XYZ file of C-alpha atoms in Angstrom:
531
model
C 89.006 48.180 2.926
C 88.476 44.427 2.712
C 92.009 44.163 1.750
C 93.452 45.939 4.858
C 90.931 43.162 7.067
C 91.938 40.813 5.996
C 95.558 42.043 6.805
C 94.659 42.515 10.231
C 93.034 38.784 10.753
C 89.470 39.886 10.656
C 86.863 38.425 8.237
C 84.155 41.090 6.147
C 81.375 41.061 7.617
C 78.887 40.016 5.778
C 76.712 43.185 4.837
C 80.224 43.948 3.338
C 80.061 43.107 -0.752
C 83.899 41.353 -2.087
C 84.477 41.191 -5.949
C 85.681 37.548 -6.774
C 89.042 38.900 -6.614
C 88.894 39.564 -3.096
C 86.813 36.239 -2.347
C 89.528 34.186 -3.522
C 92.363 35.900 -1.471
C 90.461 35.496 1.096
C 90.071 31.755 1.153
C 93.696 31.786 0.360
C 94.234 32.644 3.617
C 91.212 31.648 5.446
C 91.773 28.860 8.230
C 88.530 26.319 8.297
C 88.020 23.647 11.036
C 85.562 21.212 11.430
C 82.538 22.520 13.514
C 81.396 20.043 16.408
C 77.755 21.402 15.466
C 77.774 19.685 11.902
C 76.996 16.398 13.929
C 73.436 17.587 14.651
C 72.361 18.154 11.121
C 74.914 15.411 9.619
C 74.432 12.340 12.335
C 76.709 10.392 9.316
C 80.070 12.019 9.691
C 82.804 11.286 11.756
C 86.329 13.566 12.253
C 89.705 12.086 12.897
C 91.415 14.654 14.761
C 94.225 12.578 14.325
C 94.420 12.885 10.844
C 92.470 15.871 10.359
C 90.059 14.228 7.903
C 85.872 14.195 7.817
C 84.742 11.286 6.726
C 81.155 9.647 5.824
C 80.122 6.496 8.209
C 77.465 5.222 5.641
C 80.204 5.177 2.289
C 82.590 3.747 4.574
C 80.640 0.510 4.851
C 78.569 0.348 1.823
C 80.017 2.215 -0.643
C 80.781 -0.486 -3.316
C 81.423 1.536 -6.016
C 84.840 1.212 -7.973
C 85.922 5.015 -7.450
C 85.013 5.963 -3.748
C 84.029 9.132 -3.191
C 86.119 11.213 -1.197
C 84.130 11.087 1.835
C 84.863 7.209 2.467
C 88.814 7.782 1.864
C 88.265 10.918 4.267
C 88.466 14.715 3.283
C 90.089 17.739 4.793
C 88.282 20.253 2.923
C 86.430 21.632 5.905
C 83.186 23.468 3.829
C 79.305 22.559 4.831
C 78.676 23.320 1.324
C 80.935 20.106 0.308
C 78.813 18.079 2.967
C 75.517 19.747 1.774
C 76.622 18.238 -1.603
C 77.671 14.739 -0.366
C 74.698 14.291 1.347
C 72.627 14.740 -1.586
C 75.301 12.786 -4.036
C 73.967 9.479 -5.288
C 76.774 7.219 -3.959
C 76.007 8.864 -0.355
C 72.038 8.150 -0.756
C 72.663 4.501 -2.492
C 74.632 3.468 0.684
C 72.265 5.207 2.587
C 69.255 2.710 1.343
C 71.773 0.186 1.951
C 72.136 0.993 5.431
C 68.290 1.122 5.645
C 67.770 -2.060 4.347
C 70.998 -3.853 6.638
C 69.191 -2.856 9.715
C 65.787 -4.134 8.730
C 64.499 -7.637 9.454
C 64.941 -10.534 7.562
C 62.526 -10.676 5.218
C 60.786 -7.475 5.695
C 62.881 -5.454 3.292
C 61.283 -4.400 0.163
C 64.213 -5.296 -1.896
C 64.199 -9.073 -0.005
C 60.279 -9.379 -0.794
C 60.942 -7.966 -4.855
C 63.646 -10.191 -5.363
C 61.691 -13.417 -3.102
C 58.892 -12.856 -5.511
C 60.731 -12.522 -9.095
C 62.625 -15.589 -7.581
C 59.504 -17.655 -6.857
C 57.953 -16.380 -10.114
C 60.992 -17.448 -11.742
C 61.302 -20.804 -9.999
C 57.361 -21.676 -10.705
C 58.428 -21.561 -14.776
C 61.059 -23.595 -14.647
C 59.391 -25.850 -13.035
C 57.219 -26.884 -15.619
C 60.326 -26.711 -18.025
C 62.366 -29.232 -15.874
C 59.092 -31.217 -15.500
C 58.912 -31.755 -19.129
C 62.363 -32.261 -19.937
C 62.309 -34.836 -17.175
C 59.355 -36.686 -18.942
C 61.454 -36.451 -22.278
C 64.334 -37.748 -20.802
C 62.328 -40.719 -18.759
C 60.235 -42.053 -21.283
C 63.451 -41.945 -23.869
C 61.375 -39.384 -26.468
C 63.261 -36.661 -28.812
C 64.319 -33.282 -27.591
C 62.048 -31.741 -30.404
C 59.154 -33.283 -28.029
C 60.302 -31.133 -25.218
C 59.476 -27.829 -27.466
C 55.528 -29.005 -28.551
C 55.526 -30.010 -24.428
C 56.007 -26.613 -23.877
C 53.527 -25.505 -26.510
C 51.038 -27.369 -24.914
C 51.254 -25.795 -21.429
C 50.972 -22.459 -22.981
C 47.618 -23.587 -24.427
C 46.811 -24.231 -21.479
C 47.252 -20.925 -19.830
C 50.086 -22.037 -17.763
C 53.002 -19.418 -17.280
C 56.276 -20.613 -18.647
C 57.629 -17.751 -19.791
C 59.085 -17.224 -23.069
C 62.652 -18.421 -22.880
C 64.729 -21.831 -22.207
C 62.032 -23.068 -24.764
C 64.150 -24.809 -27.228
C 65.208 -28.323 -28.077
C 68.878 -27.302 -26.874
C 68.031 -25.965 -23.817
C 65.816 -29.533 -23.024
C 69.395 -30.632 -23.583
C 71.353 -28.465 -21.201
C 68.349 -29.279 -18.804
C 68.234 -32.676 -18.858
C 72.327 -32.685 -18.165
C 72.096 -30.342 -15.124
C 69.287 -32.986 -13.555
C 71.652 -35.564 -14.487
C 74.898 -33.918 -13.100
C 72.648 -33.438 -9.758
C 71.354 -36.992 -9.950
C 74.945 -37.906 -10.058
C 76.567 -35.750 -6.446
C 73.285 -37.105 -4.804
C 74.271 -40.693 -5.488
C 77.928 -39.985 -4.875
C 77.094 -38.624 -1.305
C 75.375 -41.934 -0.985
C 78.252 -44.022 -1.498
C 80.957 -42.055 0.638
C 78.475 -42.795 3.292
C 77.975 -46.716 2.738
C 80.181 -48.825 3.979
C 79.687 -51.345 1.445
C 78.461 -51.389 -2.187
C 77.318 -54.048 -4.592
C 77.433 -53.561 -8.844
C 74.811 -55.308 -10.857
C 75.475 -55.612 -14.843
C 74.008 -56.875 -17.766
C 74.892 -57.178 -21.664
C 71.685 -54.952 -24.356
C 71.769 -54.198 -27.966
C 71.082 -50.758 -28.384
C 68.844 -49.478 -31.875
C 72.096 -49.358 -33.770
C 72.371 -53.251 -33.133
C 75.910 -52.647 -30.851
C 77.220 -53.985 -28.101
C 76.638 -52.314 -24.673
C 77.070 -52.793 -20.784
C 74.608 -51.646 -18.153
C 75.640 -50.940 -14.808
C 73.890 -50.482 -11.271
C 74.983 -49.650 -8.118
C 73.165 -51.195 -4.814
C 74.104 -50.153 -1.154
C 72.197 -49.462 1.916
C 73.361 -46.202 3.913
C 70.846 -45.776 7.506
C 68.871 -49.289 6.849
C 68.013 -47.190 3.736
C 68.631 -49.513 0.145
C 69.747 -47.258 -3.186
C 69.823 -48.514 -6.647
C 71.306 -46.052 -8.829
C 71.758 -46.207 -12.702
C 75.809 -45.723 -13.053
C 75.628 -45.781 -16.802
C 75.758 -47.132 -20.148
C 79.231 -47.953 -22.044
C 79.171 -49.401 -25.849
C 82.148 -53.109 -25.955
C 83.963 -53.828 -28.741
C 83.667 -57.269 -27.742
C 81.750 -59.069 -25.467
C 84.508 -61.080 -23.874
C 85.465 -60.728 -20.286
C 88.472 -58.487 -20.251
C 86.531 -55.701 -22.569
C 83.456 -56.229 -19.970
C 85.415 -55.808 -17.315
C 87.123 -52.868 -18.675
C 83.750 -51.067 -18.950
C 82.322 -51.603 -15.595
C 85.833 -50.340 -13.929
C 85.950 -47.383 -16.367
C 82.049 -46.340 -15.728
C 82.789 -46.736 -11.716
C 86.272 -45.203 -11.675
C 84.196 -42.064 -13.083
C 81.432 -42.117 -10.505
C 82.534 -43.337 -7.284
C 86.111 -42.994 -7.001
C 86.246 -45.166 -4.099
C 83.793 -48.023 -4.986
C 87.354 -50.244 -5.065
C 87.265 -50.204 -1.140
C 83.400 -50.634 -0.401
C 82.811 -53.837 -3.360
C 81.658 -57.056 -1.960
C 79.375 -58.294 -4.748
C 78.599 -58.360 -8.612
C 75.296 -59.265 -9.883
C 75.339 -60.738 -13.079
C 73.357 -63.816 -15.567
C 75.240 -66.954 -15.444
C 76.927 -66.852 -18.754
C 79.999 -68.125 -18.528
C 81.914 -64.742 -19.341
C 80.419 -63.187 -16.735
C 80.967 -66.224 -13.876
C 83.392 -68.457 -15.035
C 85.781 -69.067 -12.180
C 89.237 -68.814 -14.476
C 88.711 -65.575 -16.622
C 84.852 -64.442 -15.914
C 84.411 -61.007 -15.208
C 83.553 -61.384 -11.798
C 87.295 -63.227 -11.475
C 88.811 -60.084 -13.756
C 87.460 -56.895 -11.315
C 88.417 -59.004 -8.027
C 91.948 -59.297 -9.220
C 91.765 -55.585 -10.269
C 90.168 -54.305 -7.191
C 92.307 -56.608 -5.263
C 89.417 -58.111 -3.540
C 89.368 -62.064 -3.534
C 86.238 -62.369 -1.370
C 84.309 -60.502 -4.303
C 81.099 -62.829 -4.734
C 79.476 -63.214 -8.377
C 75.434 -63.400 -7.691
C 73.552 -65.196 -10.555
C 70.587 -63.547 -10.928
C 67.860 -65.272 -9.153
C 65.056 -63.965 -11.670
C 67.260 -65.685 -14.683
C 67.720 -69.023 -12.333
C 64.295 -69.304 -12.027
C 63.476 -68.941 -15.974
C 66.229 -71.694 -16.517
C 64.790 -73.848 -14.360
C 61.516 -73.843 -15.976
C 62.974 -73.808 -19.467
C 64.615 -77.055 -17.587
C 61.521 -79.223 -16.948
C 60.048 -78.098 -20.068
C 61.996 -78.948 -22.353
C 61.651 -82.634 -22.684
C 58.281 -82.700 -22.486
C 56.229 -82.794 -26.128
C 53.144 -82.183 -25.099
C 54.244 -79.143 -23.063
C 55.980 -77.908 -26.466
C 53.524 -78.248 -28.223
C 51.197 -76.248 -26.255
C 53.959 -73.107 -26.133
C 53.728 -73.257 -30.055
C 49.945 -73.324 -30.070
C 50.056 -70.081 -28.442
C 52.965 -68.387 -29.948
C 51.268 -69.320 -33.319
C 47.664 -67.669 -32.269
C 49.252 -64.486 -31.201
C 51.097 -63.714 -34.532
C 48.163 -65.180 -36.057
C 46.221 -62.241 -35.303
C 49.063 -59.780 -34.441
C 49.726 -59.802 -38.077
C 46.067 -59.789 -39.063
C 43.753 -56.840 -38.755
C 41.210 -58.479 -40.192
C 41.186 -61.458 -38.015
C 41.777 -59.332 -35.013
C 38.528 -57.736 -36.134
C 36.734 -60.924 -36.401
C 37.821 -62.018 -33.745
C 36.416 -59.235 -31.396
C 33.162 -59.625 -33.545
C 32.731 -63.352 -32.325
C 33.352 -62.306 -28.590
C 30.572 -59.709 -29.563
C 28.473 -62.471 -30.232
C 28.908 -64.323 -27.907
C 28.406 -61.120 -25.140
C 32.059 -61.530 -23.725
C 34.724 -59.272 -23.631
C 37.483 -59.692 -26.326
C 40.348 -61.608 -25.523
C 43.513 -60.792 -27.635
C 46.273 -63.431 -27.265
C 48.994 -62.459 -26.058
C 52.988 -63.039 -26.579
C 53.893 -65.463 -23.613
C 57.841 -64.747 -24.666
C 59.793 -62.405 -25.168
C 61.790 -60.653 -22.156
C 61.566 -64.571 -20.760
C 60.031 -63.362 -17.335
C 57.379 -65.677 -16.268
C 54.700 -63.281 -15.728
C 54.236 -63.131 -19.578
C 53.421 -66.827 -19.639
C 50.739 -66.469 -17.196
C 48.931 -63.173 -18.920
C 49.088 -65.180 -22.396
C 47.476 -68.443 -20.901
C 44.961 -66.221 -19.117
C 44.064 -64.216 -22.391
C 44.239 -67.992 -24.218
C 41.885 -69.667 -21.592
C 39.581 -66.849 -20.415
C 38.651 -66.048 -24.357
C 38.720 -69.482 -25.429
C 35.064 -69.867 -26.555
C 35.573 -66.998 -28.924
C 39.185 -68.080 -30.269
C 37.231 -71.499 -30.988
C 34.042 -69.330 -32.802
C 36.246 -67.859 -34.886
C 38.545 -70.312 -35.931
C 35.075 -72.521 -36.913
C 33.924 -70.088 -39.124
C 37.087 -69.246 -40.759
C 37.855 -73.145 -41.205
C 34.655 -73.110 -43.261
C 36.133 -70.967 -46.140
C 38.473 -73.141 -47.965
C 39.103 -70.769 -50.593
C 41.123 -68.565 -48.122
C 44.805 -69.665 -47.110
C 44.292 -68.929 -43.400
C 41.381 -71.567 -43.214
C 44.421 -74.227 -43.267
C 45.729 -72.801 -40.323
C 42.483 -72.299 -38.908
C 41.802 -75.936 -38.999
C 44.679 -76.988 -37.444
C 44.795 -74.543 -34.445
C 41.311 -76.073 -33.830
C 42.684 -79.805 -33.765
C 44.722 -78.969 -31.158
C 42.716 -76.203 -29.335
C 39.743 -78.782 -29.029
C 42.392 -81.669 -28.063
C 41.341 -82.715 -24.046
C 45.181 -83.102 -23.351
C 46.044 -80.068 -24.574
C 42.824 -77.933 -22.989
C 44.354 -80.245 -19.502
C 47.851 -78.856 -20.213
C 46.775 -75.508 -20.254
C 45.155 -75.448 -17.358
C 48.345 -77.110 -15.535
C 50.280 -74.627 -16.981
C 47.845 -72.011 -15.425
C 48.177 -72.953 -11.815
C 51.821 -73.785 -11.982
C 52.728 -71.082 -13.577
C 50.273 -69.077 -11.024
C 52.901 -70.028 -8.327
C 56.351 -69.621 -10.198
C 55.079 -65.895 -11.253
C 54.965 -64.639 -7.768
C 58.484 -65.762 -7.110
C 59.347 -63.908 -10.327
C 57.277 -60.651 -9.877
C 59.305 -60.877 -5.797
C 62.456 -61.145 -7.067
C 62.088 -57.999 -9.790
C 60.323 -55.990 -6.768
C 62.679 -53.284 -5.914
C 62.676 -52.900 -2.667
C 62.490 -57.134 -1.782
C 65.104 -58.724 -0.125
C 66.473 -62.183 -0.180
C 64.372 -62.790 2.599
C 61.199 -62.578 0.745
C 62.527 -64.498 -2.654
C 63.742 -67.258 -0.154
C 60.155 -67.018 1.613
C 58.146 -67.075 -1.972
C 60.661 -70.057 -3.510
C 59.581 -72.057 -0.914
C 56.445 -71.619 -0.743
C 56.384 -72.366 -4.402
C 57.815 -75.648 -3.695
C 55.455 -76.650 -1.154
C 52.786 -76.004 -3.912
C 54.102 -77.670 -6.383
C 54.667 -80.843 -4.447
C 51.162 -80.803 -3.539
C 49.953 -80.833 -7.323
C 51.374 -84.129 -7.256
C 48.578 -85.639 -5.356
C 46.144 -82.867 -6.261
C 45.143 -80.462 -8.409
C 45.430 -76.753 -8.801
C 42.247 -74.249 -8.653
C 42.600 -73.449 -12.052
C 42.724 -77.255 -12.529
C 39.658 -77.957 -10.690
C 37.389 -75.912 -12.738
C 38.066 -77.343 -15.428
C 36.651 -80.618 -14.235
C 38.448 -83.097 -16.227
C 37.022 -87.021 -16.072
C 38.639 -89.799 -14.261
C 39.759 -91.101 -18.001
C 41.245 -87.851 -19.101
C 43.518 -87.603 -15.427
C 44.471 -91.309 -15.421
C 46.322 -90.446 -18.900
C 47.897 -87.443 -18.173
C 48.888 -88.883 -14.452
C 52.340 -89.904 -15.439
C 53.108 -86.668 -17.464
C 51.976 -84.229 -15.081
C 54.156 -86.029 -12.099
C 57.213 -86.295 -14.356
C 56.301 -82.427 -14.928
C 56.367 -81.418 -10.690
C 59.562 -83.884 -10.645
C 61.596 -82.729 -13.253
C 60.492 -78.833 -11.763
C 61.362 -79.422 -8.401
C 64.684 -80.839 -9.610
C 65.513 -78.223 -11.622
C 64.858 -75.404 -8.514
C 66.511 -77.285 -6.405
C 69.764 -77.435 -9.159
C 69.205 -74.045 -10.462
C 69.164 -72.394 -6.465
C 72.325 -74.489 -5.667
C 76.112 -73.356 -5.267
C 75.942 -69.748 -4.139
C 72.393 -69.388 -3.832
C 73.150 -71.966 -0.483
C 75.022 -69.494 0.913
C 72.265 -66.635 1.346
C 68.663 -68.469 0.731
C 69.184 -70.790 3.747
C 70.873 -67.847 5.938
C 67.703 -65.447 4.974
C 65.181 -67.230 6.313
C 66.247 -66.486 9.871
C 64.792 -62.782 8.400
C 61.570 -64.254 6.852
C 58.530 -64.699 9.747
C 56.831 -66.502 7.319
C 59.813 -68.990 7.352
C 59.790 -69.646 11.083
C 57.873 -72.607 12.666
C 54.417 -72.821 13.393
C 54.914 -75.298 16.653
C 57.140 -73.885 20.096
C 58.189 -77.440 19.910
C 60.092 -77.175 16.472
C 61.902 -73.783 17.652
C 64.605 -75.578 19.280
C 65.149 -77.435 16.211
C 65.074 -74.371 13.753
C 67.633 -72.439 16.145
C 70.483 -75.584 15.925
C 69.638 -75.563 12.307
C 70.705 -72.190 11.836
C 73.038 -71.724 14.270
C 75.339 -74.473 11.846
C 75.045 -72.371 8.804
């Protein structure tokens, strides 16, 4: 019966039972089409009629699976049980979320706010884990610090998580904030229009040879130093110097060769000797003649006091008293101990000398000969009573630090030392400020002068309270003038040559440097209108 239906075109109806065998001829034969109705219950499929395919809207734009489904390449097989089962397939519901989650805001997705918060979580740890690889790296300490760091914050409840908390990954840390460090600084430069490299010679721990180099410019009124990097010499000659700063720029900036105008450097010969310095080398290289080599003013300003100084004894003598009394009792526990046990006595706080050399900045002279005069009474205690124990080898020593500690001309000296050194200290501690200009060391270097000329007929605050007789300043007169002389000469030498060319220029840029009087404008403007 079915079999003669479906010879005449008719379908069974469907109280009418088919064996499989019968099913299956009947599909055979059996013409499908796809139903205009489907779109009601199935809003996601769309029919070609053109190429007689069904296919699925939603897999067509976010299935990203490697094997599509056959609903995104389009389908002919015109069955709502093969849509039923699409529908429910998980490639049709994963693009479905997909399509959920296109259409909502930004930021109000579930899957936005998951991953936001696993992000911030994640960021919050490793920000304590660049933080202390950052101190490790700063301060110069051993990667193994980085890991008891670590340690630490977890004793202290903080969340660090429980990974990237080796010594190697301090390592890999402290390179990444390097390697940014190093396209922040590079932006920089593209920008400036100009640069300027300052270098200096070190020892490192393994006693060798090395070259530091800087990088100055000013991009937006805005003035960078950066820290290009450190390169071990063979030799410390000009062409191997010379080779290191081109080599360390050449790898940062490739076009610092077009933007240099300047080199900071000390005024060794090797570094700014007109026929083969350095300075002379990377202008020829960089093809640059106007290239200017900048002593550094910090270093001028040392020399010139190690100028005036030199020649006088009684000023010599005074720098030994004190270098002596520091390792005196840097070397001593037990006289450091006494020492703070006299100051006890006496109800004053202990006064430690202090090393007045060293990195040869000035502002070590002044702390020592404030430690040296401030603690003086107790220095003095002490050495009495150790002077009074002969059996002892340090009494010796004891008993000449106090010949010379109770000596007026040297108690005097110190206190000239004091207030001159008072004044030369603020040039130095302007000229090491980062962010000063040569404005402000031209404003401070004068002012320095004007003090120090004035000493000549007066004296200092420091000076003053000590009070000295009419006796005591009628001797030390002539060596305190030939002191202010021989200093004012030497600034005046030491801030020649180049320095002529930007001190006088700067002051134009210093208020402090402009007259006091409407009457002495005219007079400053013609001034500076020659230079």
């Amino acid at each position: 019966m079915a079999t003669m239906l479906q010879w005449l075109g008719k379908s069974p109806s469907k109280k009418q039972k088919l064996s499989n065998v019968e099913r299956r001829e009947y599909e055979k034969t059996r013409h499908r089409s796809f139903q205009e109705g489907w779109y009601k219950s199935f809003t996601w499929l769309r029919h070609s009629s053109e190429e007689n395919k069904m296919y699925c809207t939603l897999c067509e734009k976010f299935d990203r699976s490697e094997n599509p489904s056959t609903f995104k390449l389009g389908t002919n097989n015109y069955k709502i049980d093969i849509v039923k089962k699409h529908e429910k397939s998980e490639t049709h519901t994963r693009s479905l979320e997909r399509s959920r989650a296109a259409s909502v805001s930004p930021g109000e997705s579930i899957g936005e706010k998951t991953v936001v918060a696993l992000n911030k979580c994640a960021t919050l740890k490793l920000c304590h884990l660049f933080r202390n690889a950052h101190y490790v790296a700063k301060l110069g300490k051993p990667y193994t610090d980085y890991v008891s760091l670590c340690r630490l914050d977890a004793a202290k409840k903080i969340d660090i998580g429980s990974t990237y908390l080796t010594d190697k990954y301090c390592q890999q840390i402290i390179s990444n904030i390097a390697d940014t460090r190093r396209v922040v600084q590079r932006d920089v430069v593209q920008k400036a229009n100009f640069i300027s490299v300052i270098s200096d010679g070190a020892t490192d721990c393994a006693s060798m040879e090395t070259e530091i180099v800087y990088c100055r410019t000013s991009v937006g009124c805005e003035v960078s130093t950066f820290f290009v990097g450190i390169k071990h010499v063979r030799r410390a000659d000009a062409v191997t110097i010379s080779q290191a700063i081109t080599s360390l720029l050449d790898t940062r900036f490739p076009d610092w060769r077009e933007k240099i105008i300047a080199m900071g450097t000390d005024g060794a010969s090797v570094m700014v000797g007109k026929k083969g310095g350095v300075v002379k080398i990377v202008s020829e290289a960089v093809d640059r003649p106007f290239l200017k080599g900048i002593h550094c003013s910090a270093h001028r300003l040392e020399l010139a006091y190690k100028d005036a100084t030199k020649k006088i004894p009684i000023h010599q003598r005074c720098e030994l008293l004190l270098l002596n009394l520091y390792l005196f009792y840097k070397y001593s526990p037990l006289n450091r101990a006494n020492l703070r046990a006299s100051f006890e006595s006496l109800g004053k706080a202990s006064r430690v000398p202090t090393r007045m050399g060293g990195t040869r900045w000035l502002p070590h002279t002044k702390r020592a000969l404030k430690q040296m005069l401030e603690g003086m009474d107790g220095i003095v205690l002490h050495l009495e009573q150790m002077q009074q124990q002969p059996q002892k080898e340090s009494s010796c020593k004891a008993k000449n630090f106090l010949k010379v500690l109770k000596s007026p001309e040297t108690i005097y000296w110190l206190h000239l030392m004091t207030d001159v050194i008072r004044c030369l200290s603020k040039v130095s501690e302007t000229i090491q400020e980062k962010h000063s200009t040569v404005a402000d060391i031209a404003s401070e270097l004068e002012c320095a002068k004007n003090i120090i000329e004035k000493y000549k007929s007066s004296v200092g605050p420091c000076l003053r309270s000590m009070s000295p007789d009419s006796l005591l300043e009628k001797q030390m007169t002539e060596r305190k003038t030939k002191l202010l002389v021989s200093l004012l000469t030497a600034l005046t030498d030491r801030f020649s040559g180049d320095a002529n060319l930007f001190l006088p220029a700067a002051t134009l840029l210093s208020i402090k440097m402009w007259p006091d009087f409407k009457e002495e404008l005219g007079n400053f403007q013609e001034n500076e209108d020659k230079l």
